[in-house]
GROMACS .gro file of N, CA and C in nm:
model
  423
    1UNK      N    1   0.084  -0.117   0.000
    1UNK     CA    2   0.000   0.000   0.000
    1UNK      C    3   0.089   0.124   0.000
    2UNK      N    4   0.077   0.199  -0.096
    2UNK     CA    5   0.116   0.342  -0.063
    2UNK      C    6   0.095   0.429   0.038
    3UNK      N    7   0.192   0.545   0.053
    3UNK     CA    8   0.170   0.650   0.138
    3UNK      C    9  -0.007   0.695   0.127
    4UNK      N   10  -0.022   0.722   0.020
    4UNK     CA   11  -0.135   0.805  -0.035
    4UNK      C   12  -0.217   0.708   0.041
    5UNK      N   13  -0.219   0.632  -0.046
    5UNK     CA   14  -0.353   0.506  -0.019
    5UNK      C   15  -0.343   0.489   0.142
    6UNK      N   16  -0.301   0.440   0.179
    6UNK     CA   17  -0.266   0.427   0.330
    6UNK      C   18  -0.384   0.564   0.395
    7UNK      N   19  -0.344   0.679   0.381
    7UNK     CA   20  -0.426   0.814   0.435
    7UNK      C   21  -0.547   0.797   0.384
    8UNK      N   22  -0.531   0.751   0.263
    8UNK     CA   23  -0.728   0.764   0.226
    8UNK      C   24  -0.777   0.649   0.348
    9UNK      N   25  -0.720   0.489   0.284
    9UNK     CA   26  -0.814   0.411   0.381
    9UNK      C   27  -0.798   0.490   0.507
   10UNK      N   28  -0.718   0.505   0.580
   10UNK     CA   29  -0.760   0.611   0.717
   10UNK      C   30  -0.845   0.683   0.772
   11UNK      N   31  -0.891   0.770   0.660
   11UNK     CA   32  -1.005   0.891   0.627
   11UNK      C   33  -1.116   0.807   0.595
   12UNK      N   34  -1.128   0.708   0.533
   12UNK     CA   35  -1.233   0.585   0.511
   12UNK      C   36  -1.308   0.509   0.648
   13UNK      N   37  -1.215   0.437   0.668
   13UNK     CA   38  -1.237   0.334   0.772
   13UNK      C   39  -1.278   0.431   0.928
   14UNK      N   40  -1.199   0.503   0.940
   14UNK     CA   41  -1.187   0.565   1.096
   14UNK      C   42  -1.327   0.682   1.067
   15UNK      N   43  -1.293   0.766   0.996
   15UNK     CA   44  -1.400   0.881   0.953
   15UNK      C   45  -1.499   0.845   0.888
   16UNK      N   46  -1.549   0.779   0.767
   16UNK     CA   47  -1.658   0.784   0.729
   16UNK      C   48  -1.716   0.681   0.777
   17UNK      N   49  -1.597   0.521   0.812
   17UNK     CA   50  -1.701   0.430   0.830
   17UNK      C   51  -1.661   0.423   0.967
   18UNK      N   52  -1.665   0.516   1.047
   18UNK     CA   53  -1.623   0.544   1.202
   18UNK      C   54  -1.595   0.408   1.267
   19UNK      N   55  -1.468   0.332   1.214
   19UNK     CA   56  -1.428   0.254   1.279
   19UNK      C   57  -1.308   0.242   1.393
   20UNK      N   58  -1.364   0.247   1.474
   20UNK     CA   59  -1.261   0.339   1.609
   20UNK      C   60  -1.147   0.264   1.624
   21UNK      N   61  -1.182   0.122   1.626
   21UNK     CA   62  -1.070   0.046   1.622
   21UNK      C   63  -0.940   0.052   1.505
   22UNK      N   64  -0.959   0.071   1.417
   22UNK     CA   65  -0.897   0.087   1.332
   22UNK      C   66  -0.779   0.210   1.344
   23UNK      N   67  -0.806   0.262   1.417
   23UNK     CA   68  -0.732   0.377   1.505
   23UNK      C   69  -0.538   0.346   1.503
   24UNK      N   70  -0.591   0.240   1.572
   24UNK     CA   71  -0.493   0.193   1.618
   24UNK      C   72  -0.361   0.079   1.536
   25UNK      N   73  -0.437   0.113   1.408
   25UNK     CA   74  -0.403   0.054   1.305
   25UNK      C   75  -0.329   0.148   1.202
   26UNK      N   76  -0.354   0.246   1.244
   26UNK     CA   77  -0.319   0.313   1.114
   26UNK      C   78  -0.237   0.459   1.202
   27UNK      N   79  -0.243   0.446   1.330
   27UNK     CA   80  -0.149   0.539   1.383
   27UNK      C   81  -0.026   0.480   1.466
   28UNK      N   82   0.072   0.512   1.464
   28UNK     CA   83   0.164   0.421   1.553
   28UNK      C   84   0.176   0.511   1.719
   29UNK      N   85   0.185   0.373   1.789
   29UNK     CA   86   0.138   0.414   1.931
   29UNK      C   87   0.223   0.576   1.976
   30UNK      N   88   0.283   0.588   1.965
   30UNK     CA   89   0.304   0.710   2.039
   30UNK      C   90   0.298   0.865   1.935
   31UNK      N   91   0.229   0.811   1.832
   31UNK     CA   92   0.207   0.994   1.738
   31UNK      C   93   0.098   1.056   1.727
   32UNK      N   94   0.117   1.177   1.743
   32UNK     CA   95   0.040   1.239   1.748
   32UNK      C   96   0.005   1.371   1.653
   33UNK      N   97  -0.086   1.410   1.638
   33UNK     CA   98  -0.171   1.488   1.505
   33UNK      C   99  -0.137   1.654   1.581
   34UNK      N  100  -0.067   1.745   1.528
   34UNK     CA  101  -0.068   1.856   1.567
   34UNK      C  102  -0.193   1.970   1.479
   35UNK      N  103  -0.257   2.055   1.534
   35UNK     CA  104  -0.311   2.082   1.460
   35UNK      C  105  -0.486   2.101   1.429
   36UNK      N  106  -0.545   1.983   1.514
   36UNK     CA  107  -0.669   1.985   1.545
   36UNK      C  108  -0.693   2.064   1.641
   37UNK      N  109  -0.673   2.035   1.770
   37UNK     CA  110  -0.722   2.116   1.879
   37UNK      C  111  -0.656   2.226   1.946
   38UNK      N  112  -0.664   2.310   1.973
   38UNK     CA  113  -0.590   2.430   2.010
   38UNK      C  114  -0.485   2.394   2.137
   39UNK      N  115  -0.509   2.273   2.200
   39UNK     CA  116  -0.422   2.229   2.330
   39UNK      C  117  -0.323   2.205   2.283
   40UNK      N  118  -0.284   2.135   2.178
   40UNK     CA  119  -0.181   2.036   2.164
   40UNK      C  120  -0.201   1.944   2.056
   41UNK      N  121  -0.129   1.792   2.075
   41UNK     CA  122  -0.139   1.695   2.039
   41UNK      C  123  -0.247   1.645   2.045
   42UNK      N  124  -0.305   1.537   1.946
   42UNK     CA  125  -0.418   1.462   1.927
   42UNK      C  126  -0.362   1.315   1.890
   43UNK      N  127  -0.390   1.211   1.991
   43UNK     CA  128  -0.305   1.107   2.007
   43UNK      C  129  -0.425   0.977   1.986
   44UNK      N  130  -0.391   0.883   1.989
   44UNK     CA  131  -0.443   0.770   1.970
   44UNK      C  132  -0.549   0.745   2.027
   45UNK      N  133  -0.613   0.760   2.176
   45UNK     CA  134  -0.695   0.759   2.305
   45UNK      C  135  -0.776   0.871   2.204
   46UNK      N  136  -0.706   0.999   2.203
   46UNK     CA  137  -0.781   1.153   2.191
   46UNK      C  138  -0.896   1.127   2.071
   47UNK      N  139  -0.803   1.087   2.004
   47UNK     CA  140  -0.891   0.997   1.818
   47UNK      C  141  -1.037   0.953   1.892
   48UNK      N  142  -1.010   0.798   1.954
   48UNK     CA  143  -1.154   0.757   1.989
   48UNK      C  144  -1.253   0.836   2.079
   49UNK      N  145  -1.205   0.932   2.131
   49UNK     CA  146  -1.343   1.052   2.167
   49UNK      C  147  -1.361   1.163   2.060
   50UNK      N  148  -1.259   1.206   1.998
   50UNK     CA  149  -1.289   1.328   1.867
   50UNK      C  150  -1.346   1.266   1.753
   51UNK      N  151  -1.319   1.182   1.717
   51UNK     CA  152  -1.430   1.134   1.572
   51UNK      C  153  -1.573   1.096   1.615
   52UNK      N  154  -1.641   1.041   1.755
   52UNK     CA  155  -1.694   1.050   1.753
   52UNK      C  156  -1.803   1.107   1.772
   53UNK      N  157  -1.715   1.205   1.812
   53UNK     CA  158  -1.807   1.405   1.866
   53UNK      C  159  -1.805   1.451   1.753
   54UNK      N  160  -1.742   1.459   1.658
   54UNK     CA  161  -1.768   1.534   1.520
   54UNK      C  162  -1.833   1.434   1.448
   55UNK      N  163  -1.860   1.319   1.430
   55UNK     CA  164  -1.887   1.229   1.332
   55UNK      C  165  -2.083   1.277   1.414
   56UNK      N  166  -2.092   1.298   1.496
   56UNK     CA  167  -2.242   1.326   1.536
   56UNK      C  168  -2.289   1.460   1.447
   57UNK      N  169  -2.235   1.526   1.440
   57UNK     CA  170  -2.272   1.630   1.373
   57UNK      C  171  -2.263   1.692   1.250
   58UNK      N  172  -2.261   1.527   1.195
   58UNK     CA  173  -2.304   1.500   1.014
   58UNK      C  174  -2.344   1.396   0.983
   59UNK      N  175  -2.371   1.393   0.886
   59UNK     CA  176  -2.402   1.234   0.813
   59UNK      C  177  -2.353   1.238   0.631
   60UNK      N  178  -2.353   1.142   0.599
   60UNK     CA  179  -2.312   1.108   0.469
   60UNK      C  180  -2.186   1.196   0.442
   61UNK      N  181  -2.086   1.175   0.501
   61UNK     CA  182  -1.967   1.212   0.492
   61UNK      C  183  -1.850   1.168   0.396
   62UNK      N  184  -1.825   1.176   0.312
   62UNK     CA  185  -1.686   1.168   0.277
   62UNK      C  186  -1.581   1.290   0.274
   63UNK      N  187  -1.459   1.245   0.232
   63UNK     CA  188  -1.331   1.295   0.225
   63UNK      C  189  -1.245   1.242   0.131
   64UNK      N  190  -1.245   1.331   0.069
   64UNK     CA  191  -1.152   1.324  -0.074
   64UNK      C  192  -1.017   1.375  -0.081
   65UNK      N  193  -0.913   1.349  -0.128
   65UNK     CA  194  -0.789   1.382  -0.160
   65UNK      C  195  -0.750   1.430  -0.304
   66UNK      N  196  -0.786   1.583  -0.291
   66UNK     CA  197  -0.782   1.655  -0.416
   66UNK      C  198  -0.629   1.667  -0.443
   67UNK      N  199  -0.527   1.740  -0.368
   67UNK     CA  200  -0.413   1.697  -0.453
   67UNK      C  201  -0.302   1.616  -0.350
   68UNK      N  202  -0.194   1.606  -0.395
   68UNK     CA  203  -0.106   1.553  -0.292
   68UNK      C  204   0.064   1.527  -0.351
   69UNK      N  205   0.150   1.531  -0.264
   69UNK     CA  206   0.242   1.536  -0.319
   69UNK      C  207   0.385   1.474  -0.180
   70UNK      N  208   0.429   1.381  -0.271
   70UNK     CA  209   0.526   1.290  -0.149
   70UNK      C  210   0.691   1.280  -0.165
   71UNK      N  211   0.742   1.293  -0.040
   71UNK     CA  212   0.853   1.315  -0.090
   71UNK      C  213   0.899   1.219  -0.023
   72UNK      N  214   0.964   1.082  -0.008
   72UNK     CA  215   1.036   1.003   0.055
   72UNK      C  216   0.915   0.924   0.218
   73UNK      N  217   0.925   0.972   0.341
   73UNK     CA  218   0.857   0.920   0.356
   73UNK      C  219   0.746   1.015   0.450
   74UNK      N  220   0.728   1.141   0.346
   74UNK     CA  221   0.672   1.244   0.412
   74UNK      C  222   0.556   1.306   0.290
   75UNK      N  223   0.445   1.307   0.321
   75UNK     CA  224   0.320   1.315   0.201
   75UNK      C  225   0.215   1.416   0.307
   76UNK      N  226   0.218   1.510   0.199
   76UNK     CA  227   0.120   1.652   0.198
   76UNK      C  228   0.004   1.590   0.121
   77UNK      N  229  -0.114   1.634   0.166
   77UNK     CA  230  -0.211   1.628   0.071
   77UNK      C  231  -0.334   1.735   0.102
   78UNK      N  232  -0.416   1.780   0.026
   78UNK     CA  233  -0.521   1.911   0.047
   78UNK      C  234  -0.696   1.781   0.053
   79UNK      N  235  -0.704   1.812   0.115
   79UNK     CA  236  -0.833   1.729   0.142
   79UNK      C  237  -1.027   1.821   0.134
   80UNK      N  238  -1.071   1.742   0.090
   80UNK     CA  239  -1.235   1.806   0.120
   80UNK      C  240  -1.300   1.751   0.188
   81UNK      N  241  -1.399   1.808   0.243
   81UNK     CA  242  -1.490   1.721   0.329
   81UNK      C  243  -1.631   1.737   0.289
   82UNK      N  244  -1.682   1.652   0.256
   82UNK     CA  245  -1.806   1.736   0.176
   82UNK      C  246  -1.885   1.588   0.323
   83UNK      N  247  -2.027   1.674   0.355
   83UNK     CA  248  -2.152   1.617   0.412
   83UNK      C  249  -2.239   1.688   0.467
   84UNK      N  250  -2.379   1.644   0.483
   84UNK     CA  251  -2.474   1.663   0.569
   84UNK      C  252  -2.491   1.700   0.651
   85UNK      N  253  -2.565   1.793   0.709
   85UNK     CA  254  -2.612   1.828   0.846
   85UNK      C  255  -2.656   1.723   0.941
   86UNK      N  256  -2.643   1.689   0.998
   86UNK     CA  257  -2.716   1.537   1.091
   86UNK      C  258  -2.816   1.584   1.094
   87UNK      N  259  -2.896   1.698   1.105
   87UNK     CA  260  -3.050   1.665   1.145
   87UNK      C  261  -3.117   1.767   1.034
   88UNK      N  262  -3.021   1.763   0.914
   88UNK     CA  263  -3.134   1.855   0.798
   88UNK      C  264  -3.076   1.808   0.707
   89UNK      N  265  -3.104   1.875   0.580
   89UNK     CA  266  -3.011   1.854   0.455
   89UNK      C  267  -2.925   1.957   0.400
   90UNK      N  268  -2.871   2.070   0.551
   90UNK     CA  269  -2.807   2.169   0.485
   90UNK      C  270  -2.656   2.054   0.404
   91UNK      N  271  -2.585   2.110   0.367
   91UNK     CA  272  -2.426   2.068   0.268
   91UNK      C  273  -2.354   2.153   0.371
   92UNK      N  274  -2.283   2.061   0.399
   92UNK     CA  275  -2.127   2.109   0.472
   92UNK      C  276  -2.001   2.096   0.359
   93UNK      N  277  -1.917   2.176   0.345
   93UNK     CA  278  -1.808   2.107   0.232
   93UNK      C  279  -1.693   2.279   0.287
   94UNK      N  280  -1.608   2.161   0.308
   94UNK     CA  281  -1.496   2.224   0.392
   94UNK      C  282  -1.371   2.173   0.371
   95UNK      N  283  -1.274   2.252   0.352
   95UNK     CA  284  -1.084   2.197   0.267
   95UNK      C  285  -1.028   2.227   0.458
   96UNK      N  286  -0.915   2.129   0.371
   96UNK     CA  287  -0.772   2.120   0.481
   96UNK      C  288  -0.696   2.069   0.417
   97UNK      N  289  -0.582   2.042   0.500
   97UNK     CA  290  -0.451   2.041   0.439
   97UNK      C  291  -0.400   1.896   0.525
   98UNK      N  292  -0.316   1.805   0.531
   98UNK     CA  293  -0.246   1.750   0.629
   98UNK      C  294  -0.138   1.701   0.575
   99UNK      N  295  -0.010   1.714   0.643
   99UNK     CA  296   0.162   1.640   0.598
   99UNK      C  297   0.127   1.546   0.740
  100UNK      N  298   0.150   1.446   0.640
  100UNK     CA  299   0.238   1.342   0.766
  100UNK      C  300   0.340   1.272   0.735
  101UNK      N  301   0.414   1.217   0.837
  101UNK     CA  302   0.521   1.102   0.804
  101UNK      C  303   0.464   0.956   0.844
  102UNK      N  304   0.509   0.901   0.739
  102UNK     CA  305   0.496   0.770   0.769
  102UNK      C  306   0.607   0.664   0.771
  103UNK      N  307   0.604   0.588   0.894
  103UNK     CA  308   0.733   0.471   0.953
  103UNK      C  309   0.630   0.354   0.927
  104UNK      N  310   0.713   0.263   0.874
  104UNK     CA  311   0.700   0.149   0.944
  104UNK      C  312   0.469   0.127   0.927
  105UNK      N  313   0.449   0.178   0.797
  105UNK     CA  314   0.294   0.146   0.755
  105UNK      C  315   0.223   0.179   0.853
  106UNK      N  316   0.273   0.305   0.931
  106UNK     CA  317   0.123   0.377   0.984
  106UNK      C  318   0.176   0.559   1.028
  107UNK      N  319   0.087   0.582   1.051
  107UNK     CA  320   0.137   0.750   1.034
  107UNK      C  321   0.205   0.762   1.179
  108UNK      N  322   0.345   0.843   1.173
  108UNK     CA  323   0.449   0.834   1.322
  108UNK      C  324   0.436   0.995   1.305
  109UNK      N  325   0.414   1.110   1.240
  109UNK     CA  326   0.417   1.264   1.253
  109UNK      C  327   0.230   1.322   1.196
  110UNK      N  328   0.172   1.375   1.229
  110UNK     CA  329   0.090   1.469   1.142
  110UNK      C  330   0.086   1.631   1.153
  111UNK      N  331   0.051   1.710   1.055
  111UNK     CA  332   0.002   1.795   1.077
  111UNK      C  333  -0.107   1.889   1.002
  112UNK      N  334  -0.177   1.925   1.038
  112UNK     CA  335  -0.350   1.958   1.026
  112UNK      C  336  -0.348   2.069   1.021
  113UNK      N  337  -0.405   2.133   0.910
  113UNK     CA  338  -0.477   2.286   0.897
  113UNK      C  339  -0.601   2.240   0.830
  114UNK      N  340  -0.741   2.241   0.862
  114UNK     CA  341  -0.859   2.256   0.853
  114UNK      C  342  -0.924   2.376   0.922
  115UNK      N  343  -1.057   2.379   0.794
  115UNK     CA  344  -1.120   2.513   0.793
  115UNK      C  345  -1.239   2.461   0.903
  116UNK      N  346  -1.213   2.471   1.003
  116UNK     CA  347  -1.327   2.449   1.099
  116UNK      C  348  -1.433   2.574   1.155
  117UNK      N  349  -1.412   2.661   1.108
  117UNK     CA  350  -1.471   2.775   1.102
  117UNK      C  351  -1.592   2.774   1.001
  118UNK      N  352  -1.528   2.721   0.884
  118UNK     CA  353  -1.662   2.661   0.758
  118UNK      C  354  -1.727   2.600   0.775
  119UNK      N  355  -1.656   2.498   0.865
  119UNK     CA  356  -1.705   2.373   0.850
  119UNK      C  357  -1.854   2.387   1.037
  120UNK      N  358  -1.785   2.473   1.073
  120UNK     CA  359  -1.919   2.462   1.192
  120UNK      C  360  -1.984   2.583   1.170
  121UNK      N  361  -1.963   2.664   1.085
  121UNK     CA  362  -2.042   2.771   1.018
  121UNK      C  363  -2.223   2.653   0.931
  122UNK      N  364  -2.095   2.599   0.843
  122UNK     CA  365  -2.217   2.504   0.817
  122UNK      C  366  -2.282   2.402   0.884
  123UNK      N  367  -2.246   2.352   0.986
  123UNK     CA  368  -2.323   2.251   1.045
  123UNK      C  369  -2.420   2.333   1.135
  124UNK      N  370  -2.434   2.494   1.136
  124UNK     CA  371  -2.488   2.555   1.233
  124UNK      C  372  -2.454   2.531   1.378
  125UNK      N  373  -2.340   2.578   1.372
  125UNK     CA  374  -2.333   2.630   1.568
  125UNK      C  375  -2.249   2.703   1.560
  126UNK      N  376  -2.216   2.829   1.435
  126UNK     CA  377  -2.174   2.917   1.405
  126UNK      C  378  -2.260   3.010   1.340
  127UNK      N  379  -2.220   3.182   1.376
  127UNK     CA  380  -2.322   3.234   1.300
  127UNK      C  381  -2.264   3.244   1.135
  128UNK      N  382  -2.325   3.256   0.990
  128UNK     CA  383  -2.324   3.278   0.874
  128UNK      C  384  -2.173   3.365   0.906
  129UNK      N  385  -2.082   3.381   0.805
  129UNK     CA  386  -2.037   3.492   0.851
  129UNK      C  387  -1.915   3.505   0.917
  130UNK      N  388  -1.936   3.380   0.991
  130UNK     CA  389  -1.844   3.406   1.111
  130UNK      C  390  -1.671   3.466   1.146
  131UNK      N  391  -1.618   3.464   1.020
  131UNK     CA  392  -1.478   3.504   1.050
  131UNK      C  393  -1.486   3.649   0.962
  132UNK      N  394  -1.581   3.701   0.925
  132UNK     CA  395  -1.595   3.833   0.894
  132UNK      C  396  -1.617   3.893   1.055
  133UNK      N  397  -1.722   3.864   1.083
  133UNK     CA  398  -1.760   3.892   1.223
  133UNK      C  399  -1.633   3.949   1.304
  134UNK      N  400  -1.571   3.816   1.294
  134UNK     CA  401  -1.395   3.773   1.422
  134UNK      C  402  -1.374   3.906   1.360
  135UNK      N  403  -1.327   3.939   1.233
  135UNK     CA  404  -1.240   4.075   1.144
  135UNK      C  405  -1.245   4.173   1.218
  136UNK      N  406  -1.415   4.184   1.215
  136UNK     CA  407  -1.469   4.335   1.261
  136UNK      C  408  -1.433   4.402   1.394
  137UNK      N  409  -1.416   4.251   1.484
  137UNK     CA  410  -1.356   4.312   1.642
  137UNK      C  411  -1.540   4.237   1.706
  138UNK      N  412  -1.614   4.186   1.614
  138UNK     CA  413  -1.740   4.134   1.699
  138UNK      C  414  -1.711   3.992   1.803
  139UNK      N  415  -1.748   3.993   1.934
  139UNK     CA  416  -1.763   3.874   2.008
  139UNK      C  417  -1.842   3.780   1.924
  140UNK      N  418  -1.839   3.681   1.951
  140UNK     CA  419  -1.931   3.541   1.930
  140UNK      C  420  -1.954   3.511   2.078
  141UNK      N  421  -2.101   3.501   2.113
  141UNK     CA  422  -2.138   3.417   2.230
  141UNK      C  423  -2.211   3.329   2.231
   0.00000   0.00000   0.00000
């Protein structure tokens, strides 16, 4: 299996077909994802509570790998997220970015830039708007 391929089934199995176990398959025990959460690291444990707090607040999800580009054993790729509102039929469809390294057939580095601002703009628990808003100097409460 390739680098590439390797990240899709990842984005497959764990994300769309929220297989938690699989977690642990495709990350090696001690790496961690920089980049998601504003704390820190996002580690193996962190995975099986964050996919399934975001995976609630969509449905019919995929994730595509629009471009990508690898250099030895380190692969960038720009990703989409296109899905559903869980409880309507608004369209969510939201880009990111992630480099990781990969050892030894599972990911040992990541790092994450996603538009989560879009992306909870559209799932509604953001107002329309929202990083115009941030611009202006407006609170969000």
């Amino acid at each position: 299996m390739t680098n590439l391929e390797l990240l899709q089934d990842w984005y497959n199995r764990v994300w769309v077909e929220a297989d938690l176990d699989a977690i642990d398959t495709y990350f090696a025990p001690r790496a961690g994802a920089d980049g998601i959460m504003p704390d820190g690291q996002v580690g193996v444990e962190d995975f099986k509570a964050l996919v399934p707090a975001l995976l609630a607040l969509v449905r019919d999800l995929s994730i595509d790998i629009e471009r990508s580009h690898e250099i030895g054993d380190w692969l960038w790729t720009q990703i989409v997220v296109k899905a559903s509102t869980a409880h309507g039929i608004d369209p969510i469809h939201a880009r990111g970015q992630v480099m990781v390294r990969i050892e030894d057939g599972k990911i040992a580095e990541a790092y994450n830039c996603f538009d989560f601002i879009t992306f909870f703009e559209q799932a509604g628990l953001l107002p329309q708007d929202a990083f115009m808003l941030l611009l202006s100097g407006e609170k969000l409460s």
